[in-house]
Every structure is written in C-alpha cells, then in structure tokens.
Coordinates of C-alpha atoms in Angstrom, one line a residue:
X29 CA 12.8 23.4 16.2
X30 CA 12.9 19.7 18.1
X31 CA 12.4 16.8 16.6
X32 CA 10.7 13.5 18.2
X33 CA 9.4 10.6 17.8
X34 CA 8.0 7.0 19.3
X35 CA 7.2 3.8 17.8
X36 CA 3.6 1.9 18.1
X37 CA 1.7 -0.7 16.8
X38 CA -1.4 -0.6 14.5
X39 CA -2.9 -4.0 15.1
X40 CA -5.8 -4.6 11.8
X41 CA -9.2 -5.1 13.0
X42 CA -8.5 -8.5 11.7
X43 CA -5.7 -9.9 9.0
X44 CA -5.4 -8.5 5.1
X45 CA -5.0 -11.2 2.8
X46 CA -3.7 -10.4 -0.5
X47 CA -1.8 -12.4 -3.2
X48 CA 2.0 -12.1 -1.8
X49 CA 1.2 -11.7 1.7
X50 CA -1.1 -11.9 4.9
X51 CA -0.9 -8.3 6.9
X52 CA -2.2 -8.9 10.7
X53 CA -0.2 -5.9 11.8
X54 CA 2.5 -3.3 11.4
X55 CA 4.8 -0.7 13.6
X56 CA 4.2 3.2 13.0
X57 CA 6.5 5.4 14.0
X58 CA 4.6 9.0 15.2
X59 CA 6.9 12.1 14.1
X60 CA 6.8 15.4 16.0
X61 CA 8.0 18.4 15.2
X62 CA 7.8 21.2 18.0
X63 CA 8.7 25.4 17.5
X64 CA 7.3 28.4 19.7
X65 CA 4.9 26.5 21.5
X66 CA 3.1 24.5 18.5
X67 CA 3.8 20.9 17.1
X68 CA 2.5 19.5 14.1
X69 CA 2.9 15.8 13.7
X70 CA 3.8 12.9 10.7
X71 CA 3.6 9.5 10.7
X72 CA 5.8 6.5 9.1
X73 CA 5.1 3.0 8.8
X74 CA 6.9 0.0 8.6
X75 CA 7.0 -2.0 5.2
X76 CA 8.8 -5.2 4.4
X77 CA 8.1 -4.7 0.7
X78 CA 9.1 -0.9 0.1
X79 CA 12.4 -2.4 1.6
X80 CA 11.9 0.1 5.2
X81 CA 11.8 -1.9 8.7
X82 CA 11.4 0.2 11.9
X83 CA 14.6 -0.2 12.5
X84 CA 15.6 1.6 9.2
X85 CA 13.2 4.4 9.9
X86 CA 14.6 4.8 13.3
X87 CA 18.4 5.5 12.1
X88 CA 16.9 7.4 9.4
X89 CA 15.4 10.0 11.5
X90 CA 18.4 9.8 13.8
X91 CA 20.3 11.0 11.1
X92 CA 18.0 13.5 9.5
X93 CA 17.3 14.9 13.3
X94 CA 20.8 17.0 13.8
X95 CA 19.9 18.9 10.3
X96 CA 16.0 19.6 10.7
X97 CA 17.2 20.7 14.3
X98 CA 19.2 23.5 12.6
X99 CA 16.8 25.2 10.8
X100 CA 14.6 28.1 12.1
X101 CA 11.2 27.9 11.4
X102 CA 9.2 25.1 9.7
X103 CA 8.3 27.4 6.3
X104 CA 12.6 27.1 6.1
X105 CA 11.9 23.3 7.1
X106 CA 9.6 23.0 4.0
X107 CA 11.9 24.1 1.4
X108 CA 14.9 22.4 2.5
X109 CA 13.0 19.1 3.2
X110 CA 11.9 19.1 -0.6
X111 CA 13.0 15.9 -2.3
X112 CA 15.9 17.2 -4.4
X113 CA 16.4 19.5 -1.4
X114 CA 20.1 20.1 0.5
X115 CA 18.1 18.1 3.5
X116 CA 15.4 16.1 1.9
X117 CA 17.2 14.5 -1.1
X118 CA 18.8 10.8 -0.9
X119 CA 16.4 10.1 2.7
X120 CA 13.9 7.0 2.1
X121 CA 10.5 8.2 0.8
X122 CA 8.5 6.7 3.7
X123 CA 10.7 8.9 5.9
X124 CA 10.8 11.5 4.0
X125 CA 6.5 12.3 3.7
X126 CA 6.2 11.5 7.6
X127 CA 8.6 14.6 8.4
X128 CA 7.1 16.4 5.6
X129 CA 4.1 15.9 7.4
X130 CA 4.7 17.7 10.5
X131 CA 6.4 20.2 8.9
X132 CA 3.1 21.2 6.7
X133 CA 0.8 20.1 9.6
X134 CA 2.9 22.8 11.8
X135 CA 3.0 24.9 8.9
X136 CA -0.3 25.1 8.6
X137 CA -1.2 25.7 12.5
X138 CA 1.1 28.5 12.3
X139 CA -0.6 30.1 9.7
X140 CA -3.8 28.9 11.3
X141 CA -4.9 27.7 8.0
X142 CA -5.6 23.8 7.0
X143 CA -2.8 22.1 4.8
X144 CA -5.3 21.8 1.8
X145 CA -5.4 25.7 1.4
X146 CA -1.6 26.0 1.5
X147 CA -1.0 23.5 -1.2
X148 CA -3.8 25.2 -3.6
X149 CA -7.1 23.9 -3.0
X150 CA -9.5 26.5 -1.3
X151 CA -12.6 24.2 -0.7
X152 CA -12.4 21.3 1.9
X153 CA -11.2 18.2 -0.4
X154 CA -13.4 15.3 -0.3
X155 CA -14.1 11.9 -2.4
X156 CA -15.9 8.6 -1.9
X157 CA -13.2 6.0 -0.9
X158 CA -12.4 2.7 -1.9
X159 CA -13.2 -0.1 0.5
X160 CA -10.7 -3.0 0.7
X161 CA -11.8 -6.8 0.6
X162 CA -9.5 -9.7 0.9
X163 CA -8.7 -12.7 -0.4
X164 CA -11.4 -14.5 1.1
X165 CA -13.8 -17.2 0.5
X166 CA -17.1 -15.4 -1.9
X167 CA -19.6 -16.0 1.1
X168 CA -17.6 -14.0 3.4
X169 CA -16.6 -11.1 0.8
X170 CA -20.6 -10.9 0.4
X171 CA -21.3 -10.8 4.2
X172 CA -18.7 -7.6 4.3
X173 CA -19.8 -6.0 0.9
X174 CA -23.5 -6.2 2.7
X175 CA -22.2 -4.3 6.0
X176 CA -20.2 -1.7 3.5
X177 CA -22.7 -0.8 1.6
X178 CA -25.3 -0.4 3.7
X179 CA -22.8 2.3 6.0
X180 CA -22.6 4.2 2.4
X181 CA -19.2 3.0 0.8
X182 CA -19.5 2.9 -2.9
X183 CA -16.4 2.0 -4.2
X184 CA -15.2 -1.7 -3.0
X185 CA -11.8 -2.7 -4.3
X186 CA -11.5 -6.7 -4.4
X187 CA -8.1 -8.3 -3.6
X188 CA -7.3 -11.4 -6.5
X189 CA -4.3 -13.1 -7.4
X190 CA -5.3 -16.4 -4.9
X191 CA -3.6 -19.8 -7.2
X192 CA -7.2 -20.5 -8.2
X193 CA -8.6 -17.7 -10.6
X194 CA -11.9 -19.2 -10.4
X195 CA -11.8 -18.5 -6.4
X196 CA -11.2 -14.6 -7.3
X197 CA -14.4 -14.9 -10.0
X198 CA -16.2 -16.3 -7.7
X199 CA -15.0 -13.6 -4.9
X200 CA -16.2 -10.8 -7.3
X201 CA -19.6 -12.4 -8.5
X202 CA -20.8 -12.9 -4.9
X203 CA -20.0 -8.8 -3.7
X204 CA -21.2 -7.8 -6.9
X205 CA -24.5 -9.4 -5.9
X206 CA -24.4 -8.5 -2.6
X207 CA -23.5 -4.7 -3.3
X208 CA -25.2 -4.4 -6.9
X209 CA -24.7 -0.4 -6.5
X210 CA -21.0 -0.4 -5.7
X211 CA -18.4 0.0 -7.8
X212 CA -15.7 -2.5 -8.6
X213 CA -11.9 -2.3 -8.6
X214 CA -9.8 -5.1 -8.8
X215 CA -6.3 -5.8 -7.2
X216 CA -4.4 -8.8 -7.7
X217 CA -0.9 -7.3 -6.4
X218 CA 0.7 -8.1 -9.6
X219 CA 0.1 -11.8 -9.4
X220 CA -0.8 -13.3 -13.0
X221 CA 1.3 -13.4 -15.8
X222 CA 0.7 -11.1 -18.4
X223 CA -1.0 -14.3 -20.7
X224 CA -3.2 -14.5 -17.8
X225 CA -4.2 -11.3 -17.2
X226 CA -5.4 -10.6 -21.6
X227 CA -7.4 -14.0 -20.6
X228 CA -9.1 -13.0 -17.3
X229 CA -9.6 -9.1 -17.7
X230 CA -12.5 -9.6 -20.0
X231 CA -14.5 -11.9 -17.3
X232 CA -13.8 -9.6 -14.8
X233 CA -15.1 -6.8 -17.1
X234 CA -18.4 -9.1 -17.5
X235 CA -19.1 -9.3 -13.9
X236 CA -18.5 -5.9 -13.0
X237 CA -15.2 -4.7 -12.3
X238 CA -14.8 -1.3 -13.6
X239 CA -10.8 -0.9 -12.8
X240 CA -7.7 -3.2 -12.2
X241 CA -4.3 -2.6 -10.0
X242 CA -1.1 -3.9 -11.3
X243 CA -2.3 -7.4 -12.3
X244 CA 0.8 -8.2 -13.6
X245 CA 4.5 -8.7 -12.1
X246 CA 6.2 -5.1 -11.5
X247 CA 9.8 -4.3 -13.0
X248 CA 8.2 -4.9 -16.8
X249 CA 6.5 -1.8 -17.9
X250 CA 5.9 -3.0 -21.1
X251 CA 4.2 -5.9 -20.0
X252 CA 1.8 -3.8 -18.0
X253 CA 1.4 -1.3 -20.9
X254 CA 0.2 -4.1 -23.4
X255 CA -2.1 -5.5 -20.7
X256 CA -3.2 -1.8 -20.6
X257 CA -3.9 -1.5 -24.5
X258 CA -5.6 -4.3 -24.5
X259 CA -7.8 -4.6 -21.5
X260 CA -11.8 -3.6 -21.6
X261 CA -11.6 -1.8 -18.4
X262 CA -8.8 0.6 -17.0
X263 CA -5.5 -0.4 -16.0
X264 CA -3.7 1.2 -13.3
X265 CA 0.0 0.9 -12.1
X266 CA 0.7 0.2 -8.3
X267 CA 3.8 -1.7 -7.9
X268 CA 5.3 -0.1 -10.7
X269 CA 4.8 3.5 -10.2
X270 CA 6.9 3.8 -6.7
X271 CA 9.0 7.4 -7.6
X272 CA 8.2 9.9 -9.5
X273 CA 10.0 8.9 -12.1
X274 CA 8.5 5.7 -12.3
X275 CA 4.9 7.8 -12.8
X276 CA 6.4 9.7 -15.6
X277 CA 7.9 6.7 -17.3
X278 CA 4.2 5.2 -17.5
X279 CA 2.4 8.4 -18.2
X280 CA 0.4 7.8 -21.6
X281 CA 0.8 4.0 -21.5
X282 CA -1.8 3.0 -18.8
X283 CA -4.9 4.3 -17.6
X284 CA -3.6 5.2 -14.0
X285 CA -0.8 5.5 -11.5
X286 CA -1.6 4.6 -7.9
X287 CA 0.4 7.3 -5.7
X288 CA 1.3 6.3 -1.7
X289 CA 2.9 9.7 -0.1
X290 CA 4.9 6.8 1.6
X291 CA 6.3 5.5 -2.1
X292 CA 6.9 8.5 -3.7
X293 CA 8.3 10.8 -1.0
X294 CA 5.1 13.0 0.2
X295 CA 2.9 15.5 -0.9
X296 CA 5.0 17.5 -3.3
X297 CA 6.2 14.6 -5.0
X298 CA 2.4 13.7 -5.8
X299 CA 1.7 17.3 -6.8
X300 CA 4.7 16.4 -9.3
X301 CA 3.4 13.5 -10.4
X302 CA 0.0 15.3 -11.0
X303 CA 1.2 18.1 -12.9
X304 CA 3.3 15.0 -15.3
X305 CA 0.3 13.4 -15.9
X306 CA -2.1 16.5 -16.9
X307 CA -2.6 15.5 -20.6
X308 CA -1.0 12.5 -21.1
X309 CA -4.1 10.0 -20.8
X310 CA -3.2 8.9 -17.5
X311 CA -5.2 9.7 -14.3
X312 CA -4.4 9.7 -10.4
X313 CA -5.7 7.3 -8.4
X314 CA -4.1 7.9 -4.4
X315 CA -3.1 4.9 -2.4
X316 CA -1.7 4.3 1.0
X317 CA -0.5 1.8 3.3
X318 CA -2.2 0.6 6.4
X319 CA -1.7 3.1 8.6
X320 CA -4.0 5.4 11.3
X321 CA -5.7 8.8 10.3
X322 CA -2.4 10.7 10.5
X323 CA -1.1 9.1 8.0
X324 CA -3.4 8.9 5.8
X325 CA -4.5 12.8 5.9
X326 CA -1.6 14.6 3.8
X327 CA -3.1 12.7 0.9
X328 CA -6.8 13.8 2.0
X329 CA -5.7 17.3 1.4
X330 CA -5.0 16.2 -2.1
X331 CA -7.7 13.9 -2.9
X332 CA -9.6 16.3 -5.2
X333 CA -7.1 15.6 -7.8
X334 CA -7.7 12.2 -8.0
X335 CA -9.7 10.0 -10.1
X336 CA -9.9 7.3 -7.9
X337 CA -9.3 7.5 -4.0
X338 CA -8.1 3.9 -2.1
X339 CA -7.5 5.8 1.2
X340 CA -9.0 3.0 4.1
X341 CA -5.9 1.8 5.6
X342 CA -6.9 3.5 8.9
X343 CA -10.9 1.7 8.2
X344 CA -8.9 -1.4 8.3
X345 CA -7.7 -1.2 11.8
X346 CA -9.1 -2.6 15.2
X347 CA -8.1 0.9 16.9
X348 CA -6.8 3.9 14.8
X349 CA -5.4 6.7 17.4
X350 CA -5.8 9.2 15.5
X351 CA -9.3 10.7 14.3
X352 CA -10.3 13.3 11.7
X353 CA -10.0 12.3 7.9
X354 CA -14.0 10.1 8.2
X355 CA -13.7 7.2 5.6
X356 CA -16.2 5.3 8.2
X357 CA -19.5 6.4 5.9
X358 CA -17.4 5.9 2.5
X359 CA -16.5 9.0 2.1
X360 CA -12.6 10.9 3.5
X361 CA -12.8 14.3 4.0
X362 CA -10.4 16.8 5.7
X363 CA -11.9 18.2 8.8
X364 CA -12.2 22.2 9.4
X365 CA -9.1 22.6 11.7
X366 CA -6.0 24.3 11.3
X367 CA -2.9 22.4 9.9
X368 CA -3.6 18.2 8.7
X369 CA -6.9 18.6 11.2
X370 CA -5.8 15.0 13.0
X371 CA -6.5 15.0 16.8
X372 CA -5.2 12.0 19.0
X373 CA -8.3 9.7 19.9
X374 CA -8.5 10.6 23.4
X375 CA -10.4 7.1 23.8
X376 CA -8.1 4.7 21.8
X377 CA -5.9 2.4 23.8
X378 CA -2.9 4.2 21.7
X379 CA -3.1 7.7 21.7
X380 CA 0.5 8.8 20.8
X381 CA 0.2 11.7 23.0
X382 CA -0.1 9.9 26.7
X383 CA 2.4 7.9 28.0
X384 CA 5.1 8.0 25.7
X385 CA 8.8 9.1 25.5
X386 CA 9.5 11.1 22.7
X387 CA 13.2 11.2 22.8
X388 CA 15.2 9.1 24.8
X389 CA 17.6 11.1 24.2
X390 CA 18.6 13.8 27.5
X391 CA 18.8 17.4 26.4
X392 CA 21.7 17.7 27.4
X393 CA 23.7 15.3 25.2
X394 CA 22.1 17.0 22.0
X395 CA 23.4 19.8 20.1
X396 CA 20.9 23.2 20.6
X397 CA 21.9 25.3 17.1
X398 CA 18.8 27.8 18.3
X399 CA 17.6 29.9 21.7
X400 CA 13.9 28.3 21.9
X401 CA 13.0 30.9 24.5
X402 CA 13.9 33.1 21.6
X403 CA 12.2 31.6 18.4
X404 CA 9.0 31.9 20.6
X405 CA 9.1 35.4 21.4
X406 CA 10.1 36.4 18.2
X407 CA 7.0 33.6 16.8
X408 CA 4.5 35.2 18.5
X409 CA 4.9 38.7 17.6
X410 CA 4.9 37.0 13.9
X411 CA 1.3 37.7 12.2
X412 CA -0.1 34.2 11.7
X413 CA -1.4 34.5 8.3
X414 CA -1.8 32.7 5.1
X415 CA 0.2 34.6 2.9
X416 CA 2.9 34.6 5.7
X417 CA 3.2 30.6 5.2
X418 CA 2.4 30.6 1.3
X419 CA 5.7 32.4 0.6
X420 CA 7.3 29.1 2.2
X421 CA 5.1 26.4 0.8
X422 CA 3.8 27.0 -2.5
X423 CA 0.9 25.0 -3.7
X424 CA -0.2 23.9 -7.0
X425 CA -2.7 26.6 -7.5
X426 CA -6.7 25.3 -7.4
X427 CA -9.9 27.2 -8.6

C-alpha cells in the first residue's frame, strides 16, 4: 500500500466566534491511501486546542508511513490501525481517525460496499443536523436563524459564554423568535463557573433551549455532573469527554457525551464509546471540528446512533472541496456510493486531487516492503464482496 498526503487550507465562509476563541480558518491535511489501483482517502485538521499543529500531524504521519507501508491489504490495515493496535496505539487521535479513514473508505471500495454497511448499519444513516451560530450581536443571530430555517435546518446550536450573560440571553431570545420552530442547543465552550451555570440554565430553559454543551470549565467532572443533576434541560459533556475513557468516566452522570472522531481516535473508538453508554442514562450526541465533507463523513456513517448530531463544520466554510455528506437543507446523509461516498468538488478552488504533490518524497529513497505490480494482480482476481471485507472490519451489528 502507499501512503500520501498534502496540506490545504479551509478558509470559513466568514469567522466563528465562540467564548475562548475566534476561528477565521484552519490547515487540513488530505490522507491517501493507494493499493491495486484504488485509493480511499482521510482527512486531519489542525487544532490549537486538542494540542495537534500541522506541523505535529506532518511528523506524525511520517512516522506512522514506514509501518502502514508494510502491510498488505487495507482489511490487515484495519486491524492493526485499531487504537490499542501494534500500529494504531500511542499515535494522536486526530491522526489516528484520518488514516482510519482511508483505510475504511478503501475498504469499503474494495468491497464495493459504503462504510455504513461495513460497520453494522444496513440502511443509509441520516439525521437533522445542528446549525452553528456565533457569538454575535442578537440582530444578526436573527438575520442567520431567518436564512437557516427557511433552507430546512431545525436544530440551531447557539454559541454563549461572551463576559456579558445578558448579551448571550439576548442572542437566544432573538433566534428563538426568528426561528420559533427550531430547536435550541446551547454552547458556551465551558465558560461560566459552575455558580453561574445553576443560575443561568433555568433562563435559558425559559426561552427555549432544550440542551447545553459543557457550560462549565473542563478537567472537573464533578462540577459538570452537579450542574447536570441539577439543570432543567440536558447537560452534555464536550470538553470533557475527549478519549474514551473520558466518555466512560461520565457515563450515568450527565445527559450526553459529545464525540469528534478527531478527539477520540475515529470510528471504532465512537462505536466504543456507544456500546459504554447503552444503559447508563447517557446519550450520544456526534461532534466535529471545522473541517470539509471528508472529514466529516466517517461520523455520517454513524449518525444513526446518535441522539443529537452537530455535524456542520463543512456548512461553515466559504469553499468545502469535498462534496457528498448534504448538511446544506439541515439534514447529513451518506450518499449511495461505494466506500465514505466523498467525491472531490470538481468546481472548488481546492480540490485535493488537481495540482498537488502527494509525496515529496522520490520513490526511490523509500523503502518498498511489497511488489505493487503484484498486490494488483493478485487484487483483482479477489471477489469484491462484502463478506470478503467484514471478516476484516467488524461492525457493531444494526437491525
């Protein structure tokens, strides 16, 4: 197998303001992964608070390159790359669910089957998504909640945390007039103090919000889980809930855990954290970063095991370059293709697949551990069925 990669930009459609930070843009780093004539693709981004710069993803794939390189076929890929895995464990999670991307994407091409039947679900996944608003002034949040609506987004999830609670009530009262139909959820990034969070939750609750994000600081889980006991409207854990462990720790002590593939480690660390939660009180809400279609659509192919579903970081951009997942009418849904079901945007200014280098590195200074004229023969003389591919990735079965 070779694997690839090139670095781009995702410039937002304009910039995210939310209590810690303002987001105007971010680098994504577009993983390839190529055997017998077939690719399937993954996609990392950068993040200044989960602690990975490009720069860290770059040596990170460097390193992991030499070992994926080695191994035969991507079904071998899958179950080495798994997070306690002799090639997956110890690599950073963002890293990590982009190369377990392309490794299911080509999976499922292979198999010419999409990724949601190999993981368990037999019926296209689909689910009304969450559409962010940020911190921005009430007349302004109304003007976007009237455009969101009206394309068919039922679920708007309002940044909060600005110095000034009264700016966030304010915020919420005007989309909740503007978009009387929608759906609230509430994010205030873990800005007020626990003291502030028993005293505001119950306003919010008045005006609307059905759902709150982390409103308090992460790194005190019992904080959050007495917010959580006490608050009229469900509490779920973001910035707390980055591993799996994490998940499990709060499972039976809030309402829900907020998942990002790019936190946790990928797909089969969310089907863990799933399968931890069944029973305990807890439900799934999945997240992501701002990022395009690509990599966003793993947790598509999940999505019908969610309660909530906050998947818009590609809606948030000015030009995503990859296509396939929707989210523009308020709804994701995977599309009927083989593998993810992503397709570069053949009309977007940075589709990863023209005019790139995907490794500056010659052939001839890296080390070939397999005959590719080989693997290609003996690949396509392989039947291409599902049950050939389940064997190697093992879903969580669906009915």
């Amino acid at each position: 197998m070779r694997l690839t990669w090139t670095t781009t930009t995702l410039e937002l459609a304009e910039p995210l303001r939310i209590s810690r930070s303002v987001t105007a843009r971010r680098d994504a780093v577009h993983v390839r992964l190529e055997h017998a004539g077939l690719d399937g693709w993954g996609e990392a981004v950068s993040s200044t608070y989960l602690g990975l710069p490009t720069d860290a993803v770059l040596r990170s794939l460097a390193a992991l390159r030499p070992a994926v390189e080695r191994l035969p076929d991507p079904e071998t890929a899958w179950a080495e790359l798994a997070p306690t895995g002799p090639v997956g464990a110890g690599r950073p999670a963002g890293v990590l669910a982009a190369v377990e991307s392309a490794v299911l994407d080509l999976a499922g091409r292979r198999a010419d089957t999409p990724a949601h039947r190999l993981l368990g679900t037999p019926r296209p996944p689909s689910a009304p998504t969450a559409r962010t608003l940020g911190i921005v002034p009430p007349a302004r949040a109304a003007a976007q909640a009237v455009r969101l609506a009206a394309a068919g987004f039922t679920v708007l999830k309002i940044k909060a945390g600005a110095p000034d609670p009264a700016d966030d009530l304010a915020r919420v009262a005007a989309v909740r007039d503007a978009a009387p139909g929608a759906e609230l959820l509430l994010d205030p990034n873990g800005a007020w103090s626990e003291e502030r969070a028993h005293a505001l939750l119950p306003r919010f609750a008045a005006l609307g919000v059905t759902a709150v994000e982390q409103p308090v600081p992460p790194g005190r889980p019992d904080s959050l889980a007495r917010v959580a006991a006490a608050s009229p409207v469900p509490v779920i854990a973001d910035e707390d809930a980055v591993t799996v462990e994490d998940a499990v720790a709060l499972a039976g002590r809030v309402h829900g855990v907020n998942v990002k593939l790019a936190k946790c480690g990928g797909v089969r660390a969310a089907l863990r954290i799933h399968a931890a939660l069944r029973g305990s009180g807890t439900d799934l809400m999945l997240g992501c970063l701002t990022a395009s279609s690509l990599g966003i659509a793993p947790a598509v192919h999940l999505v019908d095991r969610a309660r909530w579903a906050d998947l818009d970081g590609h809606l948030l951009l000015a030009d995503d370059p990859w296509t396939g997942i929707g989210g523009h009418d308020g709804t994701v849904r995977t599309a009927a293709r083989p593998g993810l079901g992503v397709r570069p945007r053949t009309d977007s200014t940075g589709d990863p697949t023209r005019n790139t280098t995907w490794d500056p590195t010659p052939d001839s200074a890296r080390t070939r551990t397999q005959d590719t004229a080989h693997l290609r023969t003996q690949d396509t003389a392989r039947p291409r069925t599902q049950d050939t591919v389940r064997t190697g990735i093992p879903g969580e079965p669906r009915t």
